[in-house]
């Protein structure tokens, strides 16, 4: 049996927009699933698994919409499993390795603080499908943010070691947060059409959320303004390739198989 070949996707602005958000959810969901059976306590094992399932559910809806919008023979499974690493458009933040528990929670906190604002704003999109996906996703992201925030406070205001590990994670991951607020020309046109949300308008409230939680955790946010870029245009680090080799292995080896 020949391994499955990469598919090609017609990346119109709307298809690309949906793929970017779907890829964010899929890759972060997969990262969280890697904790299954390894979290520091059973309750947290279940919590991270449930958040992963929420994110993968969001990815499914967005991939399905992207495939329908493209109008070819692609579907959610092909978009998830049969694209090359350079075809993925996720944020660099979500592909970063889990590291220790503190790094996983800081990554989740940075992303969820943005996603909660983003999905709430997208509920007013003129695209009725995206608005419906947003209405469902916002309920989930509100819980994801609350969960991560509580852990940041617990770790930061805990032992010397937990505080040091959490501060180190904040310092390390901070440079990956700026990409959440970047837009290109295609996305800018959809913002003007009322389909997409301008992420720049969310940054102030995002910073307020971060400052409040990090301050209560007796931690500090970096002052460095230099940010990593590239994920949205398909330029990724080595970590995503390793992740996809695991994520796609079954579909690549046994293409078209069903349960």
Coordinates of C-alpha atoms in Angstrom, one line a residue:
X1 CA 0.0 0.0 0.0
X2 CA 1.4 3.4 -1.0
X3 CA 1.5 6.1 1.6
X4 CA -1.1 8.9 1.1
X5 CA 0.1 11.9 -0.9
X6 CA -0.2 15.5 0.2
X7 CA -3.4 17.2 -0.9
X8 CA -3.6 20.7 -2.5
X9 CA -5.9 23.4 -1.1
X10 CA -7.2 26.4 -2.9
X11 CA -6.4 29.0 -0.3
X12 CA -8.9 31.8 -1.0
X13 CA -9.0 34.4 1.8
X14 CA -12.0 32.8 3.5
X15 CA -10.6 29.2 3.2
X16 CA -7.3 30.4 4.6
X17 CA -9.0 32.2 7.4
X18 CA -10.9 29.1 8.5
X19 CA -7.8 26.9 8.1
X20 CA -5.7 29.2 10.4
X21 CA -8.2 28.9 13.2
X22 CA -8.7 25.2 12.6
X23 CA -5.0 24.6 12.7
X24 CA -4.6 26.5 15.9
X25 CA -7.3 24.3 17.6
X26 CA -6.0 21.0 16.2
X27 CA -2.4 21.5 17.0
X28 CA -3.0 22.8 20.5
X29 CA -5.6 20.1 21.1
X30 CA -3.0 17.5 20.1
X31 CA -0.4 19.0 22.4
X32 CA -2.8 18.8 25.3
X33 CA -3.7 15.2 24.5
X34 CA -0.1 14.3 25.0
X35 CA -0.7 14.9 28.7
X36 CA -3.3 12.1 28.9
X37 CA -2.0 9.7 31.5
X38 CA 0.8 11.9 32.5
X39 CA -0.8 14.9 34.3
X40 CA 0.2 15.5 37.9
X41 CA -3.2 14.4 39.2
X42 CA -6.1 12.4 37.9
X43 CA -8.5 15.4 37.9
X44 CA -6.1 17.5 35.8
X45 CA -5.6 14.5 33.5
X46 CA -9.3 14.7 32.8
X47 CA -9.4 18.5 32.6
X48 CA -6.7 18.7 30.0
X49 CA -8.2 15.9 28.0
X50 CA -11.6 17.6 28.0
X51 CA -10.0 20.9 26.8
X52 CA -8.2 19.0 24.1
X53 CA -11.5 17.5 22.9
X54 CA -13.1 21.0 22.9
X55 CA -10.3 22.3 20.7
X56 CA -10.5 19.3 18.3
X57 CA -14.2 19.8 18.1
X58 CA -13.6 23.4 17.1
X59 CA -11.1 22.3 14.5
X60 CA -13.6 19.8 13.0
X61 CA -16.2 22.5 12.5
X62 CA -13.7 24.9 10.9
X63 CA -12.2 22.3 8.6
X64 CA -15.6 21.2 7.5
X65 CA -16.5 24.8 6.7
X66 CA -13.1 25.4 4.9
X67 CA -13.7 22.3 2.8
X68 CA -17.3 23.4 1.9
X69 CA -16.1 26.9 1.0
X70 CA -13.3 25.5 -1.2
X71 CA -15.8 23.3 -3.0
X72 CA -13.5 20.5 -4.0
X73 CA -13.1 16.9 -2.8
X74 CA -11.3 17.8 0.4
X75 CA -13.0 17.1 3.8
X76 CA -12.1 17.6 7.5
X77 CA -9.9 14.4 7.6
X78 CA -7.9 15.3 4.5
X79 CA -7.3 18.8 5.7
X80 CA -6.2 17.6 9.1
X81 CA -4.1 14.6 8.0
X82 CA -2.9 15.1 4.4
X83 CA -1.3 18.5 4.2
X84 CA 2.4 19.1 4.3
X85 CA 3.9 20.9 7.3
X86 CA 4.3 24.1 5.2
X87 CA 0.6 24.0 4.5
X88 CA -0.3 24.4 8.2
X89 CA -1.1 28.0 9.2
X90 CA -1.3 27.7 13.0
X91 CA 0.3 30.1 15.4
X92 CA 3.9 29.2 16.4
X93 CA 2.7 29.5 20.1
X94 CA 0.5 26.4 19.9
X95 CA 3.1 24.1 18.4
X96 CA 5.6 24.7 21.2
X97 CA 6.4 21.6 23.2
X98 CA 4.6 20.9 26.4
X99 CA 7.7 21.2 28.5
X100 CA 6.9 21.0 32.2
X101 CA 3.4 21.5 33.6
X102 CA 4.0 25.2 34.1
X103 CA 5.0 25.7 30.4
X104 CA 1.8 23.9 29.3
X105 CA -0.4 26.1 31.4
X106 CA 1.3 29.4 30.4
X107 CA 0.9 28.4 26.8
X108 CA -2.8 27.7 27.4
X109 CA -3.2 30.9 29.3
X110 CA -1.7 33.1 26.6
X111 CA -3.8 31.4 23.9
X112 CA -7.1 31.2 25.9
X113 CA -7.0 34.8 27.0
X114 CA -6.9 35.7 23.3
X115 CA -9.4 33.0 22.1
X116 CA -12.0 34.0 24.6
X117 CA -12.0 37.6 23.4
X118 CA -11.8 36.5 19.7
X119 CA -14.7 34.1 19.7
X120 CA -16.9 36.5 21.6
X121 CA -16.2 39.2 19.0
X122 CA -16.7 36.7 16.1
X123 CA -20.3 36.0 17.3
X124 CA -21.2 39.2 15.4
X125 CA -19.5 38.1 12.1
X126 CA -21.6 38.6 9.0
X127 CA -20.6 35.1 8.0
X128 CA -23.4 33.1 9.7
X129 CA -21.4 29.9 9.9
X130 CA -18.4 31.5 11.6
X131 CA -20.8 33.3 13.9
X132 CA -22.4 30.0 14.9
X133 CA -19.0 28.3 15.5
X134 CA -18.0 31.3 17.6
X135 CA -21.1 31.1 19.8
X136 CA -20.2 27.5 20.7
X137 CA -16.5 28.0 21.0
X138 CA -16.8 31.0 23.3
X139 CA -18.5 29.0 25.9
X140 CA -15.6 26.5 25.8
X141 CA -12.9 29.2 25.7
X142 CA -14.3 30.9 28.8
X143 CA -13.8 27.7 30.7
X144 CA -10.4 27.2 29.2
X145 CA -9.3 30.7 30.3
X146 CA -10.7 30.2 33.8
X147 CA -8.9 26.9 34.2
X148 CA -5.6 28.2 33.0
X149 CA -5.8 31.4 35.1
X150 CA -6.5 29.5 38.3
X151 CA -3.4 27.4 37.7
X152 CA -1.2 30.4 36.9
X153 CA -2.1 31.9 40.2
X154 CA -1.7 28.7 42.1
X155 CA 1.7 28.0 40.6
X156 CA 3.0 31.6 40.8
X157 CA 1.9 32.1 44.4
X158 CA 3.0 28.5 45.4
X159 CA 6.4 27.2 46.1
X160 CA 9.7 28.8 45.1
X161 CA 10.2 26.1 42.5
X162 CA 6.7 26.4 41.0
X163 CA 7.0 30.2 40.9
X164 CA 10.4 30.0 39.1
X165 CA 9.2 27.4 36.6
X166 CA 6.1 29.5 35.8
X167 CA 8.1 32.7 35.4
X168 CA 10.6 30.9 33.1
X169 CA 7.7 29.7 31.0
X170 CA 6.3 33.2 30.7
X171 CA 9.7 34.6 29.7
X172 CA 10.2 31.8 27.1
X173 CA 6.7 31.9 25.5
X174 CA 6.2 35.6 25.5
X175 CA 7.9 36.1 22.1
X176 CA 5.3 33.8 20.4
X177 CA 2.3 35.9 21.5
X178 CA 2.6 38.8 19.0
X179 CA 1.6 36.6 16.1
X180 CA -2.0 36.4 17.4
X181 CA -2.5 40.1 16.6
X182 CA -1.0 40.1 13.1
X183 CA -3.1 40.3 9.9
X184 CA -2.3 40.1 6.2
X185 CA -4.0 41.8 3.2
X186 CA -6.5 39.0 2.7
X187 CA -7.6 39.0 6.3
X188 CA -7.7 42.8 6.4
X189 CA -10.2 42.8 3.5
X190 CA -12.5 40.4 5.4
X191 CA -12.2 42.6 8.5
X192 CA -13.5 45.5 6.4
X193 CA -16.3 43.3 5.1
X194 CA -17.4 42.5 8.6
X195 CA -16.6 38.8 8.3
X196 CA -13.4 38.7 10.4
X197 CA -12.4 40.4 13.6
X198 CA -9.5 42.8 13.8
X199 CA -7.3 41.2 16.5
X200 CA -5.6 44.4 17.1
X201 CA -8.7 45.7 18.8
X202 CA -8.5 42.9 21.3
X203 CA -4.9 43.5 22.4
X204 CA -5.7 46.0 25.2
X205 CA -8.2 43.7 26.9
X206 CA -5.9 40.7 26.4
X207 CA -3.1 42.6 28.1
X208 CA -5.5 43.6 31.0
X209 CA -6.4 40.0 31.5
X210 CA -2.8 38.9 31.5
X211 CA -1.7 41.7 33.8
X212 CA -4.5 41.0 36.4
X213 CA -3.8 37.2 36.5
X214 CA 0.0 37.5 36.4
X215 CA 0.0 40.2 39.0
X216 CA -2.1 38.1 41.4
X217 CA 0.3 35.2 40.8
X218 CA 3.2 37.5 42.0
X219 CA 4.8 37.1 38.6
X220 CA 5.8 39.6 35.9
X221 CA 5.3 40.0 32.2
X222 CA 8.3 40.6 30.0
X223 CA 8.9 44.1 28.5
X224 CA 10.5 42.8 25.3
X225 CA 8.5 43.8 22.2
X226 CA 10.4 41.6 19.7
X227 CA 8.0 38.8 18.5
X228 CA 8.4 35.6 16.5
X229 CA 6.4 35.4 13.2
X230 CA 5.9 32.8 10.5
X231 CA 3.3 30.3 11.5
X232 CA 0.5 32.1 9.7
X233 CA 2.4 31.9 6.4
X234 CA 3.6 28.3 6.8
X235 CA 7.0 28.9 8.3
X236 CA 7.4 26.7 11.3
X237 CA 10.1 25.4 13.7
X238 CA 11.1 21.8 13.9
X239 CA 8.5 21.0 16.6
X240 CA 5.6 21.0 14.2
X241 CA 7.1 18.4 11.9
X242 CA 7.6 16.0 14.7
X243 CA 4.1 16.5 15.9
X244 CA 2.6 15.9 12.5
X245 CA 4.6 12.8 11.9
X246 CA 2.8 11.3 14.9
X247 CA -0.6 12.9 14.2
X248 CA -0.7 11.8 10.6
X249 CA 1.0 8.5 10.9
X250 CA -2.1 6.2 10.7
X251 CA -3.8 8.1 7.8
X252 CA -0.5 8.3 5.9
X253 CA 0.3 4.6 6.3
X254 CA -3.3 3.3 5.8
X255 CA -5.0 5.9 3.6
X256 CA -8.8 5.9 3.5
X257 CA -9.2 3.4 6.3
X258 CA -12.3 3.8 8.5
X259 CA -13.3 2.4 11.9

